[in-house]
């Protein structure tokens, strides 16, 4: 969210434009009825919501939700970790692109504080929010030279670092193909230092290719969304704070569920709407991606801060 546009006087969504927890739970209940078993709270930054534990408690109570996770930048995590775990959150993913202070500060818009995030990770560990995943988006010339140090730091900790190819999400990150470090190249760099052996997928449709260090240093994952797209296995839908349902990270449009929720659609109607959206879905942006088109920034894609990855 570039500061020039989202300045102090920017009019963010008003309370009545955002779904209430009750409305989110209604959508979640219907989705679970249709077979969804994994729910992730992301953002924006989910921990900015001081009452989030109420929503988590509601989601955790839904029969059929067997994986309840959250992705955060970690800045507000330390004081909340215990409460998150107590409300029913099972595990957490922290975005941390570098352990180099300068690189980290630059990549977090000058606001992030590395030691605060590391304290958040420790607190999450103590609270039992594991396995903890550390998401690292690798950008050539920005943080690629700090990846091995970061892996070294987390080896043996039980945390799973996942190296993610930099994607052309939204319309504002100025993406260029030459900024992408292909997973294969990262893999070769890692193997030169620590031999790896491949591990099975932990569930069908898992986005990361998993490996373990041969010397017992733990697990590492590679997410190759650009060079080896996995749209065929993609089973994710994303609900934005204002009630739009998007079936692809790169969607140019979504379906307004808030309207239906506020017009008192019952569970059967919502089930019908959701299943129709899912059955009609034909998303495969990453398989069709043309670097030239993506670099031209001509498509109006949903912004990442609305759908959180
Ligand atoms: C957008 S964040 C939202 C949640 C939270 N605010 C955070 O920082 O983790 C979700 C995930 O998307 C990843 N991400 C952001 N921009 C990306 C990009 N251009 N390519 C690939 N992954 C990206 C982040 O690293 C993060 O792990
Ligand atoms: S591009 Fe869209 S359909 Fe393909 S994996 Fe990503 S979110 Fe799923």
Short mmCIF file of N, CA and C in Angstrom, two decimals, residues 15-94:
data_model
loop_
_atom_site.label_atom_id
_atom_site.label_comp_id
_atom_site.label_asym_id
_atom_site.label_seq_id
_atom_site.Cartn_x
_atom_site.Cartn_y
_atom_site.Cartn_z
N UNK A 15 -16.67 0.99 8.83
CA UNK A 15 -17.04 -0.23 9.55
C UNK A 15 -18.19 -0.97 8.84
N UNK A 16 -19.19 -0.19 8.40
CA UNK A 16 -20.37 -0.87 7.81
C UNK A 16 -20.07 -1.47 6.44
N UNK A 17 -18.94 -1.07 5.85
CA UNK A 17 -18.58 -1.68 4.56
C UNK A 17 -17.88 -3.02 4.76
N UNK A 18 -17.37 -3.23 5.96
CA UNK A 18 -16.64 -4.48 6.20
C UNK A 18 -17.60 -5.54 6.73
N UNK A 19 -17.31 -6.78 6.40
CA UNK A 19 -18.13 -7.86 6.93
C UNK A 19 -17.97 -7.90 8.45
N UNK A 20 -19.05 -8.21 9.14
CA UNK A 20 -18.95 -8.44 10.59
C UNK A 20 -18.39 -9.85 10.79
N UNK A 21 -17.95 -10.13 11.99
CA UNK A 21 -17.48 -11.49 12.28
C UNK A 21 -18.60 -12.50 12.00
N UNK A 22 -19.83 -12.11 12.38
CA UNK A 22 -20.95 -13.03 12.18
C UNK A 22 -21.11 -13.34 10.69
N UNK A 23 -20.95 -12.31 9.85
CA UNK A 23 -21.08 -12.54 8.41
C UNK A 23 -19.94 -13.42 7.88
N UNK A 24 -18.75 -13.18 8.38
CA UNK A 24 -17.61 -14.02 7.94
C UNK A 24 -17.88 -15.47 8.36
N UNK A 25 -18.40 -15.63 9.57
CA UNK A 25 -18.66 -17.01 10.05
C UNK A 25 -19.75 -17.68 9.23
N UNK A 26 -20.73 -16.89 8.77
CA UNK A 26 -21.78 -17.50 7.91
C UNK A 26 -21.16 -18.02 6.62
N UNK A 27 -20.28 -17.23 6.02
CA UNK A 27 -19.63 -17.67 4.78
C UNK A 27 -18.77 -18.91 5.06
N UNK A 28 -18.03 -18.84 6.17
CA UNK A 28 -17.13 -19.96 6.50
C UNK A 28 -17.94 -21.24 6.72
N UNK A 29 -19.08 -21.11 7.42
CA UNK A 29 -19.89 -22.30 7.71
C UNK A 29 -20.36 -22.94 6.39
N UNK A 30 -20.78 -22.10 5.45
CA UNK A 30 -21.25 -22.62 4.16
C UNK A 30 -20.09 -23.26 3.39
N UNK A 31 -18.93 -22.60 3.42
CA UNK A 31 -17.76 -23.15 2.71
C UNK A 31 -17.38 -24.50 3.30
N UNK A 32 -17.41 -24.59 4.63
CA UNK A 32 -17.07 -25.86 5.27
C UNK A 32 -18.09 -26.94 4.88
N UNK A 33 -19.34 -26.54 4.78
CA UNK A 33 -20.38 -27.48 4.34
C UNK A 33 -20.10 -28.00 2.94
N UNK A 34 -19.40 -27.21 2.14
CA UNK A 34 -19.09 -27.62 0.76
C UNK A 34 -17.75 -28.34 0.67
N UNK A 35 -17.10 -28.55 1.83
CA UNK A 35 -15.87 -29.36 1.80
C UNK A 35 -14.60 -28.64 2.19
N UNK A 36 -14.70 -27.33 2.44
CA UNK A 36 -13.47 -26.61 2.86
C UNK A 36 -13.08 -27.08 4.26
N UNK A 37 -11.80 -27.39 4.43
CA UNK A 37 -11.36 -27.84 5.76
C UNK A 37 -10.22 -26.99 6.30
N UNK A 38 -9.71 -26.08 5.46
CA UNK A 38 -8.58 -25.27 5.90
C UNK A 38 -8.94 -23.79 5.75
N UNK A 39 -8.73 -23.05 6.81
CA UNK A 39 -9.02 -21.61 6.76
C UNK A 39 -7.79 -20.84 7.21
N UNK A 40 -7.43 -19.80 6.45
CA UNK A 40 -6.28 -18.98 6.79
C UNK A 40 -6.73 -17.52 6.91
N UNK A 41 -6.34 -16.89 8.00
CA UNK A 41 -6.60 -15.46 8.15
C UNK A 41 -5.36 -14.72 7.69
N UNK A 42 -5.55 -13.79 6.75
CA UNK A 42 -4.39 -13.09 6.23
C UNK A 42 -4.78 -11.62 6.09
N UNK A 43 -4.27 -10.92 5.09
CA UNK A 43 -4.62 -9.49 5.12
C UNK A 43 -4.29 -8.79 3.83
N UNK A 44 -4.00 -7.55 3.88
CA UNK A 44 -3.77 -6.66 5.02
C UNK A 44 -2.94 -7.35 6.10
N UNK A 45 -3.02 -6.78 7.25
CA UNK A 45 -2.31 -7.35 8.38
C UNK A 45 -3.35 -7.75 9.43
N UNK A 46 -3.57 -9.05 9.59
CA UNK A 46 -4.68 -9.49 10.45
C UNK A 46 -4.53 -9.07 11.91
N UNK A 47 -3.30 -8.92 12.40
CA UNK A 47 -3.14 -8.62 13.83
C UNK A 47 -3.43 -7.15 14.15
N UNK A 48 -3.73 -6.34 13.13
CA UNK A 48 -4.18 -4.98 13.42
C UNK A 48 -5.57 -5.00 14.03
N UNK A 49 -6.29 -6.10 13.84
CA UNK A 49 -7.64 -6.23 14.40
C UNK A 49 -7.52 -6.73 15.84
N UNK A 50 -7.80 -5.83 16.75
CA UNK A 50 -7.57 -6.15 18.17
C UNK A 50 -8.54 -7.22 18.69
N UNK A 51 -9.66 -7.40 17.99
CA UNK A 51 -10.65 -8.39 18.47
C UNK A 51 -10.57 -9.70 17.71
N UNK A 52 -9.50 -9.88 16.97
CA UNK A 52 -9.41 -11.03 16.07
C UNK A 52 -9.65 -12.38 16.78
N UNK A 53 -9.27 -12.45 18.05
CA UNK A 53 -9.41 -13.73 18.76
C UNK A 53 -10.88 -14.17 18.80
N UNK A 54 -11.80 -13.20 18.79
CA UNK A 54 -13.24 -13.57 18.77
C UNK A 54 -13.59 -14.31 17.48
N UNK A 55 -13.06 -13.79 16.37
CA UNK A 55 -13.32 -14.44 15.08
C UNK A 55 -12.66 -15.83 15.06
N UNK A 56 -11.44 -15.89 15.55
CA UNK A 56 -10.72 -17.18 15.55
C UNK A 56 -11.51 -18.20 16.37
N UNK A 57 -12.00 -17.76 17.52
CA UNK A 57 -12.75 -18.70 18.38
C UNK A 57 -13.98 -19.22 17.63
N UNK A 58 -14.65 -18.35 16.90
CA UNK A 58 -15.83 -18.76 16.13
C UNK A 58 -15.46 -19.75 15.04
N UNK A 59 -14.37 -19.47 14.34
CA UNK A 59 -13.94 -20.36 13.24
C UNK A 59 -13.49 -21.71 13.80
N UNK A 60 -12.80 -21.66 14.94
CA UNK A 60 -12.26 -22.90 15.52
C UNK A 60 -13.39 -23.83 15.95
N UNK A 61 -14.55 -23.25 16.24
CA UNK A 61 -15.68 -24.08 16.71
C UNK A 61 -16.42 -24.76 15.55
N UNK A 62 -16.16 -24.33 14.32
CA UNK A 62 -16.91 -24.91 13.20
C UNK A 62 -16.48 -26.36 13.00
N UNK A 63 -17.41 -27.30 13.09
CA UNK A 63 -17.01 -28.69 12.88
C UNK A 63 -16.56 -28.85 11.42
N UNK A 64 -15.43 -29.46 11.21
CA UNK A 64 -14.94 -29.65 9.84
C UNK A 64 -13.73 -28.80 9.53
N UNK A 65 -13.47 -27.76 10.34
CA UNK A 65 -12.25 -26.97 10.13
C UNK A 65 -11.12 -27.70 10.83
N UNK A 66 -10.25 -28.35 10.06
CA UNK A 66 -9.18 -29.07 10.75
C UNK A 66 -7.83 -28.40 10.62
N UNK A 67 -7.80 -27.24 9.95
CA UNK A 67 -6.55 -26.49 9.88
C UNK A 67 -6.90 -25.00 9.91
N UNK A 68 -6.50 -24.33 10.98
CA UNK A 68 -6.81 -22.91 11.14
C UNK A 68 -5.49 -22.16 11.32
N UNK A 69 -5.14 -21.33 10.33
CA UNK A 69 -3.81 -20.72 10.30
C UNK A 69 -3.92 -19.22 10.09
N UNK A 70 -2.82 -18.52 10.27
CA UNK A 70 -2.81 -17.07 10.10
C UNK A 70 -1.45 -16.65 9.53
N UNK A 71 -1.47 -15.68 8.62
CA UNK A 71 -0.22 -15.14 8.08
C UNK A 71 -0.07 -13.70 8.55
N UNK A 72 1.10 -13.37 9.07
CA UNK A 72 1.31 -12.04 9.63
C UNK A 72 2.71 -11.52 9.32
N UNK A 73 2.87 -10.19 9.40
CA UNK A 73 4.22 -9.65 9.26
C UNK A 73 4.97 -9.72 10.59
N UNK A 74 4.31 -10.16 11.64
CA UNK A 74 4.98 -10.44 12.91
C UNK A 74 5.20 -9.24 13.82
N UNK A 75 4.88 -8.03 13.36
CA UNK A 75 5.20 -6.85 14.16
C UNK A 75 4.38 -6.78 15.46
N UNK A 76 3.16 -7.29 15.42
CA UNK A 76 2.31 -7.20 16.62
C UNK A 76 2.12 -8.57 17.27
N UNK A 77 2.94 -9.51 16.86
CA UNK A 77 2.70 -10.90 17.26
C UNK A 77 3.07 -11.20 18.72
N UNK A 78 4.20 -10.70 19.19
CA UNK A 78 4.69 -11.13 20.51
C UNK A 78 3.62 -11.00 21.61
N UNK A 79 2.98 -9.83 21.75
CA UNK A 79 2.01 -9.72 22.84
C UNK A 79 0.71 -10.48 22.59
N UNK A 80 0.49 -10.94 21.35
CA UNK A 80 -0.80 -11.59 21.05
C UNK A 80 -0.70 -13.11 20.94
N UNK A 81 0.51 -13.64 20.88
CA UNK A 81 0.67 -15.06 20.53
C UNK A 81 -0.13 -15.99 21.46
N UNK A 82 -0.02 -15.77 22.77
CA UNK A 82 -0.72 -16.65 23.71
C UNK A 82 -2.23 -16.59 23.50
N UNK A 83 -2.74 -15.36 23.31
CA UNK A 83 -4.20 -15.21 23.15
C UNK A 83 -4.67 -15.85 21.85
N UNK A 84 -3.84 -15.75 20.81
CA UNK A 84 -4.21 -16.38 19.53
C UNK A 84 -4.32 -17.89 19.71
N UNK A 85 -3.34 -18.47 20.39
CA UNK A 85 -3.35 -19.92 20.58
C UNK A 85 -4.54 -20.32 21.46
N UNK A 86 -4.78 -19.54 22.51
CA UNK A 86 -5.88 -19.89 23.43
C UNK A 86 -7.24 -19.80 22.73
N UNK A 87 -7.34 -18.94 21.71
CA UNK A 87 -8.65 -18.81 21.06
C UNK A 87 -8.88 -19.91 20.01
N UNK A 88 -7.84 -20.71 19.73
CA UNK A 88 -8.06 -21.85 18.84
C UNK A 88 -7.24 -21.81 17.56
N UNK A 89 -6.40 -20.78 17.40
CA UNK A 89 -5.52 -20.77 16.23
C UNK A 89 -4.54 -21.92 16.36
N UNK A 90 -4.31 -22.63 15.24
CA UNK A 90 -3.43 -23.80 15.34
C UNK A 90 -1.98 -23.49 14.97
N UNK A 91 -1.80 -22.67 13.95
CA UNK A 91 -0.40 -22.43 13.54
C UNK A 91 -0.30 -21.09 12.84
N UNK A 92 0.92 -20.69 12.60
CA UNK A 92 1.14 -19.33 12.12
C UNK A 92 2.24 -19.32 11.05
N UNK A 93 2.08 -18.40 10.10
CA UNK A 93 3.12 -18.18 9.09
C UNK A 93 3.57 -16.73 9.24
N UNK A 94 4.87 -16.53 9.26
CA UNK A 94 5.39 -15.16 9.41
C UNK A 94 6.15 -14.79 8.15
#
